[in-house]
Each structure stands twice: as structure tokens, then as C-alpha cells.
mmCIF file of C-alpha atoms in Angstrom:
data_model
loop_
_atom_site.group_PDB
_atom_site.id
_atom_site.type_symbol
_atom_site.label_atom_id
_atom_site.label_comp_id
_atom_site.label_asym_id
_atom_site.label_seq_id
_atom_site.Cartn_x
_atom_site.Cartn_y
_atom_site.Cartn_z
ATOM 1 C CA MET P 74 105.598 92.704 63.753
ATOM 2 C CA ALA P 75 109.194 92.258 64.976
ATOM 3 C CA ALA P 76 111.604 90.240 62.897
ATOM 4 C CA ARG P 77 112.112 86.692 64.068
ATOM 5 C CA MET P 78 115.455 86.054 65.791
ATOM 6 C CA ARG P 79 117.855 83.366 64.662
ATOM 7 C CA GLY P 80 118.627 80.651 67.213
ATOM 8 C CA SER P 81 122.051 82.064 68.100
ATOM 9 C CA GLU P 82 120.603 85.556 68.558
ATOM 10 C CA ARG P 83 117.807 84.229 70.771
ATOM 11 C CA ARG P 84 120.298 82.188 72.801
ATOM 12 C CA SER P 85 122.484 85.247 73.331
ATOM 13 C CA GLN P 86 119.448 87.320 74.318
ATOM 14 C CA LEU P 87 118.312 84.679 76.810
ATOM 15 C CA LEU P 88 121.782 84.353 78.332
ATOM 16 C CA GLY P 89 121.842 88.107 78.938
ATOM 17 C CA ILE P 90 118.388 88.181 80.496
ATOM 18 C CA ALA P 91 118.981 85.013 82.509
ATOM 19 C CA GLY P 92 122.375 86.286 83.642
ATOM 20 C CA ARG P 93 120.780 89.335 85.225
ATOM 21 C CA GLU P 94 117.969 87.255 86.751
ATOM 22 C CA PHE P 95 120.315 84.679 88.303
ATOM 23 C CA ALA P 96 122.793 87.362 89.406
ATOM 24 C CA ASP P 97 120.028 89.147 91.297
ATOM 25 C CA HIS P 98 118.129 86.135 92.655
ATOM 26 C CA GLY P 99 120.413 83.087 92.652
ATOM 27 C CA LEU P 100 119.705 79.552 91.539
ATOM 28 C CA HIS P 101 116.594 79.005 93.621
ATOM 29 C CA GLY P 102 115.158 82.513 93.536
ATOM 30 C CA ALA P 103 115.477 83.158 89.803
ATOM 31 C CA SER P 104 112.348 82.769 87.722
ATOM 32 C CA ILE P 105 112.266 81.132 84.312
ATOM 33 C CA GLU P 106 108.860 82.766 83.927
ATOM 34 C CA ALA P 107 110.431 86.214 84.384
ATOM 35 C CA ILE P 108 113.197 85.381 81.900
ATOM 36 C CA ALA P 109 110.703 84.162 79.295
ATOM 37 C CA ARG P 110 108.406 87.143 79.838
ATOM 38 C CA GLU P 111 111.236 89.657 79.342
ATOM 39 C CA ALA P 112 112.358 87.814 76.198
ATOM 40 C CA GLY P 113 108.798 87.657 74.868
ATOM 41 C CA ILE P 114 108.791 83.863 74.594
ATOM 42 C CA THR P 115 107.326 80.921 76.473
ATOM 43 C CA GLN P 116 108.927 79.121 79.398
ATOM 44 C CA ALA P 117 108.808 75.958 77.318
ATOM 45 C CA TYR P 118 111.084 77.595 74.747
ATOM 46 C CA VAL P 119 113.619 78.455 77.468
ATOM 47 C CA PHE P 120 113.567 74.861 78.705
ATOM 48 C CA ARG P 121 113.834 73.536 75.137
ATOM 49 C CA MET P 122 116.936 75.674 74.622
ATOM 50 C CA PHE P 123 118.715 75.009 77.940
ATOM 51 C CA GLY P 124 117.144 71.840 79.346
ATOM 52 C CA THR P 125 116.708 72.799 82.978
ATOM 53 C CA LYS P 126 116.899 75.870 85.156
ATOM 54 C CA LYS P 127 119.992 74.450 86.837
ATOM 55 C CA ALA P 128 121.680 73.751 83.480
ATOM 56 C CA LEU P 129 121.141 77.387 82.502
ATOM 57 C CA PHE P 130 122.537 78.542 85.857
ATOM 58 C CA LEU P 131 125.586 76.283 85.496
ATOM 59 C CA GLU P 132 126.299 77.619 82.018
ATOM 60 C CA LEU P 133 126.105 81.210 83.247
ATOM 61 C CA VAL P 134 128.240 80.625 86.353
ATOM 62 C CA GLY P 135 130.878 78.782 84.333
ATOM 63 C CA ALA P 136 131.014 81.610 81.810
ATOM 64 C CA ALA P 137 131.345 84.180 84.617
ATOM 65 C CA PHE P 138 134.341 82.384 86.103
ATOM 66 C CA ASP P 139 135.860 81.926 82.636
ATOM 67 C CA ARG P 140 135.564 85.644 81.969
ATOM 68 C CA PHE P 141 137.747 86.367 85.005
ATOM 69 C CA SER P 142 140.274 83.569 84.346
ATOM 70 C CA ASP P 143 140.543 84.248 80.624
ATOM 71 C CA GLY P 144 140.817 87.985 81.198
ATOM 72 C CA MET P 145 143.660 87.543 83.671
ATOM 73 C CA SER P 146 145.452 85.127 81.353
ATOM 74 C CA GLN P 147 145.211 87.511 78.409
ATOM 75 C CA ALA P 148 146.328 90.482 80.503
ATOM 76 C CA ALA P 149 149.506 88.708 81.623
ATOM 77 C CA GLU P 150 150.371 87.160 78.272
ATOM 78 C CA GLY P 151 154.147 86.970 77.860
ATOM 79 C CA LYS P 152 154.875 87.926 81.486
ATOM 80 C CA GLN P 153 155.811 85.869 84.525
ATOM 81 C CA GLY P 154 156.249 86.287 88.249
ATOM 82 C CA LEU P 155 155.082 89.382 90.059
ATOM 83 C CA ASP P 156 154.912 91.351 86.795
ATOM 84 C CA ALA P 157 152.278 88.904 85.533
ATOM 85 C CA LEU P 158 150.495 88.970 88.887
ATOM 86 C CA THR P 159 150.286 92.770 88.799
ATOM 87 C CA LEU P 160 148.730 92.694 85.318
ATOM 88 C CA MET P 161 146.324 89.941 86.352
ATOM 89 C CA GLY P 162 145.275 91.910 89.419
ATOM 90 C CA SER P 163 144.608 95.044 87.395
ATOM 91 C CA GLN P 164 142.517 93.091 84.898
ATOM 92 C CA TYR P 165 140.586 91.343 87.665
ATOM 93 C CA TYR P 166 139.811 94.689 89.272
ATOM 94 C CA GLU P 167 138.544 96.080 85.945
ATOM 95 C CA LEU P 168 136.329 93.024 85.404
ATOM 96 C CA LEU P 169 134.600 93.654 88.738
ATOM 97 C CA ALA P 170 132.826 96.581 87.066
ATOM 98 C CA ASP P 171 130.625 94.025 85.257
ATOM 99 C CA ARG P 172 128.200 93.569 88.136
ATOM 100 C CA THR P 173 126.289 90.705 86.508
ATOM 101 C CA THR P 174 129.439 88.621 86.009
ATOM 102 C CA LEU P 175 130.595 89.407 89.544
ATOM 103 C CA LEU P 176 127.269 88.441 91.111
ATOM 104 C CA LEU P 177 127.003 85.260 89.015
ATOM 105 C CA GLN P 178 130.361 84.171 90.372
ATOM 106 C CA LEU P 179 129.217 84.878 93.931
ATOM 107 C CA GLN P 180 125.851 83.159 93.336
ATOM 108 C CA GLY P 181 127.818 80.112 92.205
ATOM 109 C CA PHE P 182 129.580 79.972 95.561
ATOM 110 C CA ALA P 183 126.295 80.559 97.389
ATOM 111 C CA ALA P 184 124.631 77.610 95.626
ATOM 112 C CA CYS P 185 127.388 75.094 96.438
ATOM 113 C CA GLY P 186 124.944 73.158 98.619
ATOM 114 C CA ASP P 187 123.903 71.579 95.325
ATOM 115 C CA PRO P 188 126.480 68.912 94.331
ATOM 116 C CA ASP P 189 126.356 69.795 90.616
ATOM 117 C CA VAL P 190 126.975 73.461 91.353
ATOM 118 C CA ARG P 191 129.718 72.585 93.830
ATOM 119 C CA ASP P 192 131.457 70.397 91.233
ATOM 120 C CA LEU P 193 131.325 73.168 88.645
ATOM 121 C CA VAL P 194 132.540 75.867 91.035
ATOM 122 C CA ARG P 195 135.369 73.600 92.218
ATOM 123 C CA ALA P 196 136.431 73.093 88.609
ATOM 124 C CA CYS P 197 136.189 76.824 87.916
ATOM 125 C CA LEU P 198 138.225 77.719 90.978
ATOM 126 C CA ALA P 199 140.791 75.058 90.026
ATOM 127 C CA HIS P 200 141.010 76.606 86.559
ATOM 128 C CA MET P 201 141.470 80.068 88.083
ATOM 129 C CA TRP P 202 144.168 78.729 90.422
ATOM 130 C CA ASP P 203 145.949 77.001 87.531
ATOM 131 C CA THR P 204 145.702 80.142 85.411
ATOM 132 C CA VAL P 205 147.406 82.232 88.077
ATOM 133 C CA ALA P 206 149.933 79.578 89.138
ATOM 134 C CA ASP P 207 150.907 78.479 85.624
ATOM 135 C CA THR P 208 151.095 81.992 84.201
ATOM 136 C CA THR P 209 153.086 83.524 87.051
ATOM 137 C CA GLY P 210 155.158 80.520 88.115
ATOM 138 C CA LEU P 211 154.796 81.744 91.700
ATOM 139 C CA ASP P 212 154.565 79.571 94.803
ATOM 140 C CA PRO P 213 151.240 78.387 96.276
ATOM 141 C CA VAL P 214 151.336 80.829 99.204
ATOM 142 C CA THR P 215 151.543 83.809 96.843
ATOM 143 C CA VAL P 216 148.827 82.409 94.550
ATOM 144 C CA LYS P 217 146.597 81.751 97.574
ATOM 145 C CA SER P 218 147.148 85.290 98.905
ATOM 146 C CA PHE P 219 146.383 86.776 95.503
ATOM 147 C CA LEU P 220 143.141 84.806 95.135
ATOM 148 C CA ALA P 221 142.135 85.564 98.735
ATOM 149 C CA TYR P 222 142.598 89.246 98.042
ATOM 150 C CA GLY P 223 140.446 88.788 94.926
ATOM 151 C CA MET P 224 137.654 87.352 97.090
ATOM 152 C CA LEU P 225 137.808 90.466 99.279
ATOM 153 C CA LEU P 226 137.526 92.591 96.127
ATOM 154 C CA ASN P 227 134.513 90.516 95.028
ATOM 155 C CA ASN P 228 132.745 91.104 98.322
ATOM 156 C CA VAL P 229 133.501 94.818 98.351
ATOM 157 C CA ALA P 230 132.330 95.188 94.740
ATOM 158 C CA ALA P 231 129.114 93.323 95.577
ATOM 159 C CA LEU P 232 128.494 95.712 98.498
ATOM 160 C CA ASP P 233 128.761 98.690 96.104
ATOM 161 C CA ILE P 234 130.454 101.004 98.612
ATOM 162 C CA THR P 235 131.696 103.535 96.056
ATOM 163 C CA ASP P 236 129.875 106.477 97.634
ATOM 164 C CA LEU P 237 129.808 105.245 101.231
ATOM 165 C CA ASP P 238 131.708 107.688 103.487
ATOM 166 C CA GLU P 239 132.600 105.454 106.419
ATOM 167 C CA PRO P 240 136.071 104.723 107.816
ATOM 168 C CA TRP P 241 135.898 101.006 106.995
ATOM 169 C CA ALA P 242 134.677 101.688 103.452
ATOM 170 C CA ASN P 243 137.448 104.239 102.904
ATOM 171 C CA GLY P 244 139.969 101.686 104.168
ATOM 172 C CA VAL P 245 138.695 98.937 101.909
ATOM 173 C CA ARG P 246 138.847 101.291 98.908
ATOM 174 C CA THR P 247 142.521 102.081 99.557
ATOM 175 C CA GLN P 248 144.470 101.690 96.326
ATOM 176 C CA ILE P 249 146.831 98.735 96.276
ATOM 177 C CA HIS P 250 150.059 99.382 94.415
ATOM 178 C CA PRO P 251 152.212 96.866 92.537
ATOM 179 C CA GLY P 252 154.476 94.941 94.861
ATOM 180 C CA LEU P 253 151.827 93.974 97.410
ATOM 181 C CA PHE P 254 152.744 90.307 97.118
ATOM 182 C CA GLU P 255 156.554 90.667 97.079
ATOM 183 C CA HIS P 256 156.845 89.718 100.740
ATOM 184 C CA ILE P 257 154.340 86.846 100.620
ATOM 185 C CA THR P 258 156.247 83.720 99.709
ATOM 186 C CA THR P 259 156.659 80.180 100.921
ATOM 187 C CA GLN P 260 159.962 81.233 102.487
ATOM 188 C CA THR P 261 158.346 83.946 104.634
ATOM 189 C CA ASN P 262 155.380 81.741 105.601
ATOM 190 C CA ARG P 263 157.015 78.598 106.981
#
């Protein structure tokens, strides 16, 4: 008989399983039954631990956004301006390799028809904006361009085009070098 898990271990296990389930199926398509079955517990235990399916989804989506924002903040620690932005961009790109976190972030956007999800995603996007703006000290046009480029990277990563040999896929995979945002400022976009 397997050793009984402590509450924190079980919670961590469930967050991992649920993260994959929600990343693949979204808020409405994910199955608490599937999560419980994979964990070897009852659905009632999942609900006792997290309250509702939506509460579990919100926790996972919030953590996914935080992983990106916190990672960018840590990467740019002690830097400002375009130097900080370059470090943040590199870190963001590396974080896209975690497909579950990426898809949870995208599933959060997809579920914004629900007011609770929309409120959370708004707050998460505001936090990401503030992280970039406050760390870099750059103007809103540059921050907006940086985050818009990040959304393109999210979509491309979700499409998993690594081995696709098509002109558009090759173009999207083109390496971006530091300095991309040097010309994008409030002054050049009046």
C-alpha cells in the first residue's frame, strides 16, 4: 500500500494534474473526475481542497501569469530601459517552453466570458504591464509593443511550429535580436 501523502504534497500533486487538464481542455472542458482519477482520490476530495472547479482554474491561471511576470522581473533585476527589456524578453521566451503554463495563460484569456475569470485576467495583465513598465521605466508605447510581441510568441508557441517547414512558420521563427524596440517610442508614434 502506498504511503499517504501530506496535505501540501497532495495539493501540489493536484495542481500539477489539474494544470495539465485545464491547459488541454479549458475551464468548461476540463474534468474534475479525470483529475481525481489520475490522482487516485475522489472528486469530493478535490472539491474539499479547492472549493469549486472555477476556483481551481482561477488559482492555476493566476499562477501561470505570475510565473511569467515574476520570471521577467527577476531576469531584469538591477537593470532599466532597453537593457531590462531585452533580459525580460529572453526570460519570457524561455518560459514559453513550459507548455502547461503557456496554455493556462491562453485558456485564461479564452474564458474571459466569465466575469470572475475576466477580473482575474485583467488583474494579471495589469500586474504584467506594471512589472514591465516599472522595471524598465519605458514609455507606454514601448511597453505595449513589447507585450503585443509577447502575445504573438504565445500564439506561435501554442501552435508548436518547431518542425513545420512553411514560409510563414520560418518567418515567425526568425530570431529577434536586442534592439528591436529602440525605434518604438512615444516620440516616433505621435
